Coordinates of C-alpha atoms in Angstrom, one line a residue:
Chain A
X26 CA 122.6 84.2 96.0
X27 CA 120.2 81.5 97.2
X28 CA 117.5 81.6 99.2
X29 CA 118.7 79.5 102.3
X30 CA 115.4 78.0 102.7
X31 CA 114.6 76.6 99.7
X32 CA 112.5 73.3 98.5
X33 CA 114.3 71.4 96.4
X34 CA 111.5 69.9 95.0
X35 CA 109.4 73.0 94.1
X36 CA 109.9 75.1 91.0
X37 CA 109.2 78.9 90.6
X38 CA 107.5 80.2 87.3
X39 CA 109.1 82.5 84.8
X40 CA 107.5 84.6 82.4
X41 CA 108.3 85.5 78.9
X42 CA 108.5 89.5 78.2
X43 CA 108.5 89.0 74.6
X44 CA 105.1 88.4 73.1
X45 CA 105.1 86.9 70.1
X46 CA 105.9 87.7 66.3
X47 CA 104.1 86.8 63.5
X48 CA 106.1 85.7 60.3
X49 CA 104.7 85.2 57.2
X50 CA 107.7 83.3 54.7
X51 CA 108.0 84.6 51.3
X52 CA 109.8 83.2 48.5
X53 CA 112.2 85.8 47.0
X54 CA 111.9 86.7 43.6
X55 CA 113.8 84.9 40.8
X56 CA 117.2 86.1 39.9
X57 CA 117.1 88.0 36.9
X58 CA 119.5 86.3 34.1
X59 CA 119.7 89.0 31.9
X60 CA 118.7 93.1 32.4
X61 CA 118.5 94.2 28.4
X62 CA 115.7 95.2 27.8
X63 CA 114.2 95.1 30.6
X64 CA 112.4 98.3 32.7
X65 CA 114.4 99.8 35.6
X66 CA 113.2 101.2 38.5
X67 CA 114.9 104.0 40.8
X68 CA 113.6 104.0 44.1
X69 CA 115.3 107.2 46.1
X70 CA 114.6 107.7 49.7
X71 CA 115.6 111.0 50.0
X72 CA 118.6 110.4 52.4
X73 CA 121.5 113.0 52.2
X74 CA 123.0 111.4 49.7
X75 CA 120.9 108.7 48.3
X76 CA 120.0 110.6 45.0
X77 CA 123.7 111.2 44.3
X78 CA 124.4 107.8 44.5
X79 CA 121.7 106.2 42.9
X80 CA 121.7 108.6 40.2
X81 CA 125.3 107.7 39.3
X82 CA 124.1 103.6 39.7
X83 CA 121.6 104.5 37.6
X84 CA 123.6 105.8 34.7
X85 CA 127.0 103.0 35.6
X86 CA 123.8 100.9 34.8
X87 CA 122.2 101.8 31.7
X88 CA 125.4 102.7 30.2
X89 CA 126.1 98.9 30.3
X90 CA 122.8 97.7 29.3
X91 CA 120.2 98.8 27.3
X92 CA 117.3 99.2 28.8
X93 CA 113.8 99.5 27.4
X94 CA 113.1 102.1 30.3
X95 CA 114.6 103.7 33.6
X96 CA 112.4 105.1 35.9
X97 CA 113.0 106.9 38.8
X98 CA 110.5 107.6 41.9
X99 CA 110.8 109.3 45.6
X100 CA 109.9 108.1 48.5
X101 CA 108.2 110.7 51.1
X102 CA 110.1 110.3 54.1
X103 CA 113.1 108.7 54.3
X104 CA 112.3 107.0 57.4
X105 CA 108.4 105.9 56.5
X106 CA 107.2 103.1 54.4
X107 CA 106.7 104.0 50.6
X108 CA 103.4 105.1 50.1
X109 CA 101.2 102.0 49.1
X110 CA 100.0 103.2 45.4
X111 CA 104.0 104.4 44.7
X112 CA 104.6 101.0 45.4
X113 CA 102.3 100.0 43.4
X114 CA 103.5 102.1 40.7
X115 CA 106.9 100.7 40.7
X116 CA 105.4 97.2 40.3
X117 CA 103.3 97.8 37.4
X118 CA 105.8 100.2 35.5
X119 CA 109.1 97.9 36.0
X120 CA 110.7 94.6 36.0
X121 CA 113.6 95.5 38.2
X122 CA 114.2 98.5 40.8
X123 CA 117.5 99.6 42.8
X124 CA 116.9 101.5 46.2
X125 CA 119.6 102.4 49.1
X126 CA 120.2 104.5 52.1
X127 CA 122.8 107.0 50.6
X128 CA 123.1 108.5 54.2
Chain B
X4 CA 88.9 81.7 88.1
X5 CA 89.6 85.3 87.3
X6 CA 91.1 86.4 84.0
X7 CA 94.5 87.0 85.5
X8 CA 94.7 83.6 86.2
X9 CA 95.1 82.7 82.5
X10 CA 98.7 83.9 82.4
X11 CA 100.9 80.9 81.7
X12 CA 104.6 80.9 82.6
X13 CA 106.6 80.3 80.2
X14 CA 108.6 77.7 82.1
X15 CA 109.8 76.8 85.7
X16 CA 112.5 76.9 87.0
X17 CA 113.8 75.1 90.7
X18 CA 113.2 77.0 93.7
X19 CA 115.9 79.1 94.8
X20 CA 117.1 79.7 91.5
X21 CA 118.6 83.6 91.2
X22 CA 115.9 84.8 88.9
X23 CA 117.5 88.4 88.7
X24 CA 120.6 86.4 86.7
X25 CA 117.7 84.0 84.9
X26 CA 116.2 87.2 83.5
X27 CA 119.5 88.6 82.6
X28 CA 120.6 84.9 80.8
X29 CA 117.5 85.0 78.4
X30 CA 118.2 88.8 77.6
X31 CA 115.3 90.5 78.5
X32 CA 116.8 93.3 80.7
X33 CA 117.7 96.7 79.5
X34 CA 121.1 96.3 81.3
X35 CA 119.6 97.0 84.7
X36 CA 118.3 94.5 87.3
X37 CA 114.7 93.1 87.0
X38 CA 112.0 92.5 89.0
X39 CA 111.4 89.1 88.6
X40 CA 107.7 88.5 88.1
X41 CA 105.5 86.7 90.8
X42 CA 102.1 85.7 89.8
X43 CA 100.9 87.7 92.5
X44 CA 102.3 90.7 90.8
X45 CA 101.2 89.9 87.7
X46 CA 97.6 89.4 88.7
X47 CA 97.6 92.8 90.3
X48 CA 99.1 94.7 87.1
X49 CA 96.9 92.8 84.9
X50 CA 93.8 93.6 86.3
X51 CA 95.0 97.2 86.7
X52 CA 95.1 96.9 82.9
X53 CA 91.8 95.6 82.1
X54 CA 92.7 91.8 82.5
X55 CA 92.0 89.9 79.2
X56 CA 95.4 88.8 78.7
X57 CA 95.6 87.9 75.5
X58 CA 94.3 91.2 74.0
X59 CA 96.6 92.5 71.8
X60 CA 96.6 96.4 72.3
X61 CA 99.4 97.1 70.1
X62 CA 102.1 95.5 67.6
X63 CA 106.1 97.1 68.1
X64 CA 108.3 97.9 65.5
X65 CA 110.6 97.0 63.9
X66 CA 110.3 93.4 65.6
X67 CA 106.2 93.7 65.3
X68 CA 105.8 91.3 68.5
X69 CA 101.8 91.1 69.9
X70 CA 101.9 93.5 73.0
X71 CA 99.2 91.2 74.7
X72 CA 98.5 92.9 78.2
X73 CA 99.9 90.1 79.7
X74 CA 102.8 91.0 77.9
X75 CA 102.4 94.5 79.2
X76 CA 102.1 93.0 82.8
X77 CA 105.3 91.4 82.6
X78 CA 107.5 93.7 81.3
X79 CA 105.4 96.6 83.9
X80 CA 106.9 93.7 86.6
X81 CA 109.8 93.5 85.5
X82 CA 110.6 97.4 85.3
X83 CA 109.3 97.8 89.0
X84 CA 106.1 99.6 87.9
X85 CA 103.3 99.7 90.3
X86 CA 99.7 98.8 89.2
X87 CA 98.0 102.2 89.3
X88 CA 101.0 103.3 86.7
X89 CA 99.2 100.9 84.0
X90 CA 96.6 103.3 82.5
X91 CA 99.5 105.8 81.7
X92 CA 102.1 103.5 80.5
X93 CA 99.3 101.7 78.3
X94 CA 98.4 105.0 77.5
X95 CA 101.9 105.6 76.2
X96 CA 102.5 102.4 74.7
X97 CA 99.4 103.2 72.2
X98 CA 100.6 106.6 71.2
X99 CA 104.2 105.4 70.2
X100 CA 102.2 102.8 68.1
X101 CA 100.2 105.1 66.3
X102 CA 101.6 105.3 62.5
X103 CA 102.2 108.8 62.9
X104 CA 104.9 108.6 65.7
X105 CA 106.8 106.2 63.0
X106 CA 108.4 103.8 66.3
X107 CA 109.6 101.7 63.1
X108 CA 112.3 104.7 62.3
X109 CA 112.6 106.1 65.4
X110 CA 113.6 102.5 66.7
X111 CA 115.9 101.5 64.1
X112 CA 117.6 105.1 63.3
X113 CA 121.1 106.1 63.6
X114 CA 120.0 109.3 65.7
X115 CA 119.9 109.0 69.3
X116 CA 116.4 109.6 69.8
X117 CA 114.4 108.4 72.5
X118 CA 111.0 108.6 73.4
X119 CA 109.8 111.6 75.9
X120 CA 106.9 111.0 77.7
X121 CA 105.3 113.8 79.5
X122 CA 102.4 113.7 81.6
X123 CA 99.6 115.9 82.2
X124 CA 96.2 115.7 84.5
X125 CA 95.5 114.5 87.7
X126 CA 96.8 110.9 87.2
X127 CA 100.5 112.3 87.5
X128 CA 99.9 114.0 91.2
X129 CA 97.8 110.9 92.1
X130 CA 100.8 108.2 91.1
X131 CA 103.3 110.2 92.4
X132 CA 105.1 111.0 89.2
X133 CA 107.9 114.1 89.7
X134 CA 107.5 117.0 87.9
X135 CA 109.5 119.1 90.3
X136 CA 113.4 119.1 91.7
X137 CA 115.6 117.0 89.6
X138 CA 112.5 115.9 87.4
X139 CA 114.7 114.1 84.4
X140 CA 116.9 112.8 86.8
X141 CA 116.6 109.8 89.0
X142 CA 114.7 109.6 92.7
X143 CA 111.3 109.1 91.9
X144 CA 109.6 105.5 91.4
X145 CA 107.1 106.3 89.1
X146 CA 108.8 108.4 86.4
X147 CA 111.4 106.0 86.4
X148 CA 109.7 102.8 86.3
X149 CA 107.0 103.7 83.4
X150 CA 109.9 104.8 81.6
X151 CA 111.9 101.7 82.3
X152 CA 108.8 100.1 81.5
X153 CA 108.3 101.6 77.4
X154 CA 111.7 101.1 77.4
X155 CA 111.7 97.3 78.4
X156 CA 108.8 97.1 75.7
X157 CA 111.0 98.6 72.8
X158 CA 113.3 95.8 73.8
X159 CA 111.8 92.5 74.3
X160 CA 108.7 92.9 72.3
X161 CA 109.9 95.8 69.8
X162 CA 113.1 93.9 69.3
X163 CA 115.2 97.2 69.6
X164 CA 118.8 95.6 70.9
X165 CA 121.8 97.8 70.0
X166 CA 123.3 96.8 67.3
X167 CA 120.6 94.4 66.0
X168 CA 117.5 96.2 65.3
X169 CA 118.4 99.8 67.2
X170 CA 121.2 101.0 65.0
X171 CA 121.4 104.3 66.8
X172 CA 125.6 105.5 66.5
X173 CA 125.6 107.0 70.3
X174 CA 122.0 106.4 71.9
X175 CA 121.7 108.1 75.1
X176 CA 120.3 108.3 78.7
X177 CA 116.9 108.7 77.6
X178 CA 116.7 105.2 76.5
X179 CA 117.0 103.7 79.6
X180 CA 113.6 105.9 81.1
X181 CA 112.6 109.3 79.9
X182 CA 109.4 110.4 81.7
X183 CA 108.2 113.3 83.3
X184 CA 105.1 115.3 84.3
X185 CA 104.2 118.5 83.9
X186 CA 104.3 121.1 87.0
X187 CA 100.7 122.0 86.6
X188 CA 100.5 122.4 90.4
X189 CA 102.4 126.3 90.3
X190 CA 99.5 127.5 87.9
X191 CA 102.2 129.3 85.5
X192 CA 101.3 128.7 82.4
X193 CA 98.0 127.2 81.1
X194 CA 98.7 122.9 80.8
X195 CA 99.9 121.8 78.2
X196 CA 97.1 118.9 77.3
X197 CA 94.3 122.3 78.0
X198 CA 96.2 124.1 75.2
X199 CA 95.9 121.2 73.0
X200 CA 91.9 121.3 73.9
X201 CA 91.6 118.7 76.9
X202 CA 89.6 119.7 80.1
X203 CA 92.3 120.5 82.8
X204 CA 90.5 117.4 84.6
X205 CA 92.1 115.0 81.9
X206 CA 94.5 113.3 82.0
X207 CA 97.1 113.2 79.0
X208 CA 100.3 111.4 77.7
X209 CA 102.4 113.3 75.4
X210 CA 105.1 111.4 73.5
X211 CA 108.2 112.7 71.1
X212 CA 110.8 111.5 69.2
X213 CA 113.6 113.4 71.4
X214 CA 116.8 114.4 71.5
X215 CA 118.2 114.8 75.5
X216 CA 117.5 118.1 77.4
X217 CA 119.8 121.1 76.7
X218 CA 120.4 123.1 80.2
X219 CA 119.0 126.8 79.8
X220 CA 120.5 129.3 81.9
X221 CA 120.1 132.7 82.4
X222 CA 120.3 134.4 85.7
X223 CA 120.0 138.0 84.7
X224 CA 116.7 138.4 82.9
X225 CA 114.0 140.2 84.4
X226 CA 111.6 140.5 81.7
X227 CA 110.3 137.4 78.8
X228 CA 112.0 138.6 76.2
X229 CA 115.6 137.7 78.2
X230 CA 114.8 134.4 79.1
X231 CA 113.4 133.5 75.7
X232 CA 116.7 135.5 74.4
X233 CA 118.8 132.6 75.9
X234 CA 116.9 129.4 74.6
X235 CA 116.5 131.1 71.4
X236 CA 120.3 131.0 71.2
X237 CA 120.4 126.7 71.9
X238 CA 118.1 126.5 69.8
X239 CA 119.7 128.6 66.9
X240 CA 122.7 125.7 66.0
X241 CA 122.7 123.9 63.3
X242 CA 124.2 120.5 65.5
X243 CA 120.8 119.2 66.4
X244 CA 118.5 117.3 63.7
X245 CA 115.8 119.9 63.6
X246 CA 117.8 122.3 62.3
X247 CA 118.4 119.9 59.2
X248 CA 115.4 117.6 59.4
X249 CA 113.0 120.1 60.6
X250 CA 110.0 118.6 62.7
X251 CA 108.8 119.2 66.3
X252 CA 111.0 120.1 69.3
X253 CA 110.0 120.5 72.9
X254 CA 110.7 123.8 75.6
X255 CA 110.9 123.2 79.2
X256 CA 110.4 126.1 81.3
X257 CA 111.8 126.2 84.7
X258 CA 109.4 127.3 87.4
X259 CA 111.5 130.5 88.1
X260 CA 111.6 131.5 84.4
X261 CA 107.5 130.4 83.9
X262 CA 106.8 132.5 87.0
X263 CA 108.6 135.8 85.1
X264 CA 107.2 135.1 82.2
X265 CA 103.7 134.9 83.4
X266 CA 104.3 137.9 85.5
X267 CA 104.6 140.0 82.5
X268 CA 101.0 138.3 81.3
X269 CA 102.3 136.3 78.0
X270 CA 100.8 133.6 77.2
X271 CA 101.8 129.7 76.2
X272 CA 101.3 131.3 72.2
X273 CA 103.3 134.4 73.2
X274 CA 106.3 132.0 74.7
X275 CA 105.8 130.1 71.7
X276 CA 105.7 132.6 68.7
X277 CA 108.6 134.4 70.0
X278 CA 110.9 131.4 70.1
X279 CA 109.5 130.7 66.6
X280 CA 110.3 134.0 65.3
X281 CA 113.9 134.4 66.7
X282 CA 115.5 131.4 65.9
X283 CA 117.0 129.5 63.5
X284 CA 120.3 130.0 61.3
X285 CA 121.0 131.0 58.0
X286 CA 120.6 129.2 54.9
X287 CA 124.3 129.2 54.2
X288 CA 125.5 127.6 57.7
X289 CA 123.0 124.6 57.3
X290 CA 124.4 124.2 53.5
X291 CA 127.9 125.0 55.0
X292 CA 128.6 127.6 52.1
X293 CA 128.1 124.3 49.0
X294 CA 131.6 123.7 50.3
X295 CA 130.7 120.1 50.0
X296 CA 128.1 120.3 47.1
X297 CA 125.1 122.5 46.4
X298 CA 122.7 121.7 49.6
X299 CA 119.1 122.2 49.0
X300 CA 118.2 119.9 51.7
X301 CA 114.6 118.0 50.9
X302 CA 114.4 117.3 54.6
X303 CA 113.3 121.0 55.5
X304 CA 109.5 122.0 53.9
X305 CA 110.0 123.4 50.8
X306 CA 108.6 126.7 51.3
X307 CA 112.0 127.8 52.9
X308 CA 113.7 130.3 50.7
X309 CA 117.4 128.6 50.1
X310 CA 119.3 131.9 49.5
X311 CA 122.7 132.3 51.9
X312 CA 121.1 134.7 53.9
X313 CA 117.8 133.5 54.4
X314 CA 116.2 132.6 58.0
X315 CA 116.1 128.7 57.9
X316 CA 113.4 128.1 60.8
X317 CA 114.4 125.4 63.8
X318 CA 110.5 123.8 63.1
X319 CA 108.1 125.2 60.5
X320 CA 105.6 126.3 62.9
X321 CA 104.9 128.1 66.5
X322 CA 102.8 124.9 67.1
X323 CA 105.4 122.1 66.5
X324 CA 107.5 123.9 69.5
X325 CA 106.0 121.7 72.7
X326 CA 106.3 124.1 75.6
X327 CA 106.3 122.3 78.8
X328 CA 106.6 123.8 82.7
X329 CA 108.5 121.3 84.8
X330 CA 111.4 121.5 87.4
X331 CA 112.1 122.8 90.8
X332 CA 111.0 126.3 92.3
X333 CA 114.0 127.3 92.9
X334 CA 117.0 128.1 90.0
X335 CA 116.8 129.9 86.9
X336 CA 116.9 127.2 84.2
X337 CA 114.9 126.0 81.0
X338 CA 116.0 123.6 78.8
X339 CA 115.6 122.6 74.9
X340 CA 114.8 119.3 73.8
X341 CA 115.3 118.8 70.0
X342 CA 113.4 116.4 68.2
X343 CA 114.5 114.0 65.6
X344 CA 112.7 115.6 62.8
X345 CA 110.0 115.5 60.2
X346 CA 110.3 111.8 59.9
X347 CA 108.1 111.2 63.4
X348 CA 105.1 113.2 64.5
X349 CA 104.5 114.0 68.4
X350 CA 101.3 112.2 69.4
X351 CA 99.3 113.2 72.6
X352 CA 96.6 110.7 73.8
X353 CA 94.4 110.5 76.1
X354 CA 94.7 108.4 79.4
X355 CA 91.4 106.4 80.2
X356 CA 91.1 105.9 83.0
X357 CA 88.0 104.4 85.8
X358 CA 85.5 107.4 86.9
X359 CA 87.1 110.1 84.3
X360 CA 84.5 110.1 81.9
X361 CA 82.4 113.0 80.0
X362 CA 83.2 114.4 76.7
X363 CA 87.0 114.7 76.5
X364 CA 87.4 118.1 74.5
X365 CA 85.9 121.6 74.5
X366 CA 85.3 121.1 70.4
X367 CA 87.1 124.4 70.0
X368 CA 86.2 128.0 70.4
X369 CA 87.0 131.4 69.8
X370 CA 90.5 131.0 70.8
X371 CA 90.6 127.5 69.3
X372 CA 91.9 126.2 66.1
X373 CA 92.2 122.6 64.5
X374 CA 92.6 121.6 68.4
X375 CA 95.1 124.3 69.5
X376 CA 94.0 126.5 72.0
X377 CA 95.7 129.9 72.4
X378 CA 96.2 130.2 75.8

């Protein structure tokens, strides 16, 4: 519905509701070529079911390769970020690391 | 040139265009009608916030866009808020940012959680805001445009579309505006906010992760322990995410049940304690008998004894029950808000506001602890 009285020539502002998002682009790491001998990480975020699941990826996993370590860590919460030193943690103490949801 | 004058529209558009359909185009309404912002408007609702409006008072999960004030103003436009409602809905807006309240998970989760406001203090009576007949329903301007308004926040700048960044299965009504006041004017129950060690003069915004209201009858109870009787029992399934995620949950008491239970002389703690202490369900329903598995469930604390038989609490604690009086004077009804769990902590903040100043909490005393009062 138009306002019957309108100008044409005149324009009426409009406003954004948005606000904006900072994004800061990161390359990915490179794709691993091989995973013998490397160290692999576990990262469980203590959904329902995640353990069982990444527990049984875990061993489908290193009964394929060997692997010079598997680790296998706990987030707090489910729903928060990882705790800052466990990520830490992970990073120092492997070369590769699984997580998922198991919900 | 005041500071409201700074705001830049993003574009024009030609005169007589429907800006209720422009709005709608670019996707920036929760489903409902906008206001479209005037610059009139938005001058007003800026200044009410503080002008400056490029100060960024928050960042919102899980899209982490700037809420600049002027953001703020525009979506407080847009959901039909009036000025004086900015101190509380900025309020708001900087509790669900706080780490603690998690907006990341409660945003992006599976659960139908929404956001519950309640507010507490002078500001509600002086803004209007319903905290009697039909208070988490619709008819009042203020509860519904301030929850319109966090909600239209979550959206645009928290980037919380179904489907896209709000995965929630079912969602529900909440998430369109889920505000209320307290009924502080009956004089029931000590306020909430005075409980949690504010000055009665203070004004407060209480947010939670929450679940909608569950309708708490009982007609027949003359006495506390009745009335508490019934919302023991909604409380006591194991359907609702407390039971498995533990957490915080809210109470509402309705006036008539508040004004029975304040007869007999108990207390907000009383009320509290005794819905604590007979609740919850056994061990064995919330693992369903390891018919699918052995359950030990690392969502509850882990000081819960996991034997079939074993009381399984709704929340750990008296204190993470959130006991509100709000509703009508007339009918006897409560209701039971569950929360979404351990994963998201209720976070009660203060609203500034101009000419409420002086020291905002009693710093404890004898009936006082950690900054719960038991009143």
């Amino acid at each position: 519905m138009k306002n019957g009285s309108h100008d044409p020539g005149r324009r009426m502002a409009v406003y954004d509701p948005r606000g904006v998002a900072g994004a800061e682009a990161r390359a990915i790491a490179p794709r691993i070529e091989r995973l013998d001998g490397l160290r692999l990480g576990i990262l469980d975020n203590t959904k329902w079911n995640a353990n069982k699941l990444l527990r049984e990826l875990r061993d489908q996993l290193a009964a394929g390769h060997p692997f010079a370590a598997t680790n296998y860590y706990r987030k707090e919460s489910f729903s928060r970020f990882a705790d800052a030193a466990l990520v830490e943690r992970i990073r120092a103490e492997n070369d590769v690391v699984v997580t998922a949801i198991g919900d | 040139m005041t500071a409201a004058t700074a705001m830049q529209p993003a574009t024009t558009v030609p005169d007589g265009t429907d800006l209720v359909e422009w709005y709608y185009e670019q996707g920036y309404s929760d489903g409902l009608p906008v206001a479209p912002p005037t610059p009139a408007k938005l001058e007003a609702m800026l200044a009410a916030l503080g002008g400056d409006p490029q100060r960024v008072e928050a960042r919102v999960p899980p899209r982490w866009g700037a809420l600049t004030r002027e953001v703020l103003a525009i979506n407080m436009v847009m959901a039909g808020c009036r000025p004086e409602y900015a101190p509380v809905v900025r309020a708001a807006m900087l509790a669900l940012c706080e780490p603690a309240f998690n907006l990341n998970g409660v945003q992006a989760t599976t659960h139908m959680a929404a956001p519950l406001l309640v507010v507490n203090g002078p500001v509600a009576r002086e803004i209007g805001m319903n905290a009697g007949c039909n208070a988490f329903g619709s008819g009042n301007r203020a509860n519904a445009t301030i929850g319109r308004a966090i909600r239209l926040v979550l959206l645009n700048v928290g980037g919380g579309w179904p489907g896209d960044l709000d995965k929630s299965t079912l969602g529900h009504p909440g998430k369109y505006t889920y505000a209320v006041a307290e009924n502080e004017a009956l004089g029931l129950l000590a306020p909430y906010h005075v409980e949690k060690g504010f000055r009665a003069e203070d004004s407060t915004v209480f947010v939670m992760a929450a679940e909608p209201p569950h309708s708490v009858t009982n007609h027949v109870a003359d006495d506390p322990q009745g009335i508490l009787d019934s919302i023991c029992s909604a409380m006591s399934t194991f359907a609702h995410n407390n039971a498995v995620s533990s957490g915080h949950c809210a109470v509402v008491l309705g006036p008539e049940h508040a004004a029975t239970i304040a007869r007999h002389g108990w207390k907000r703690h009383d009320v509290k304690s005794y819905l604590w202490m007979n609740s919850g369900n056994a061990f064995r329903d919330i693992a369903f008998d390891h018919r699918y598995g052995k359950v030990y469930n690392r969502n509850l604390p882990v000081w819960y004894r996991r034997e079939p038989d074993a009381r399984i609490p709704i929340v750990p604690g008296p204190d993470n029950i959130h006991l509100f009086v709000i509703g009508g004077e007339a009918g006897r009804f409560s209701a039971f808000i569950p929360g979404w769990g351990h994963m998201s902590s209720p976070v009660l903040r203060e609203i500034e506001r101009e000419g409420a100043g002086g020291p905002r909490r009693d710093g404890g005393g004898p009936r006082c602890v950690d900054g719960t009062c038991y009143l």
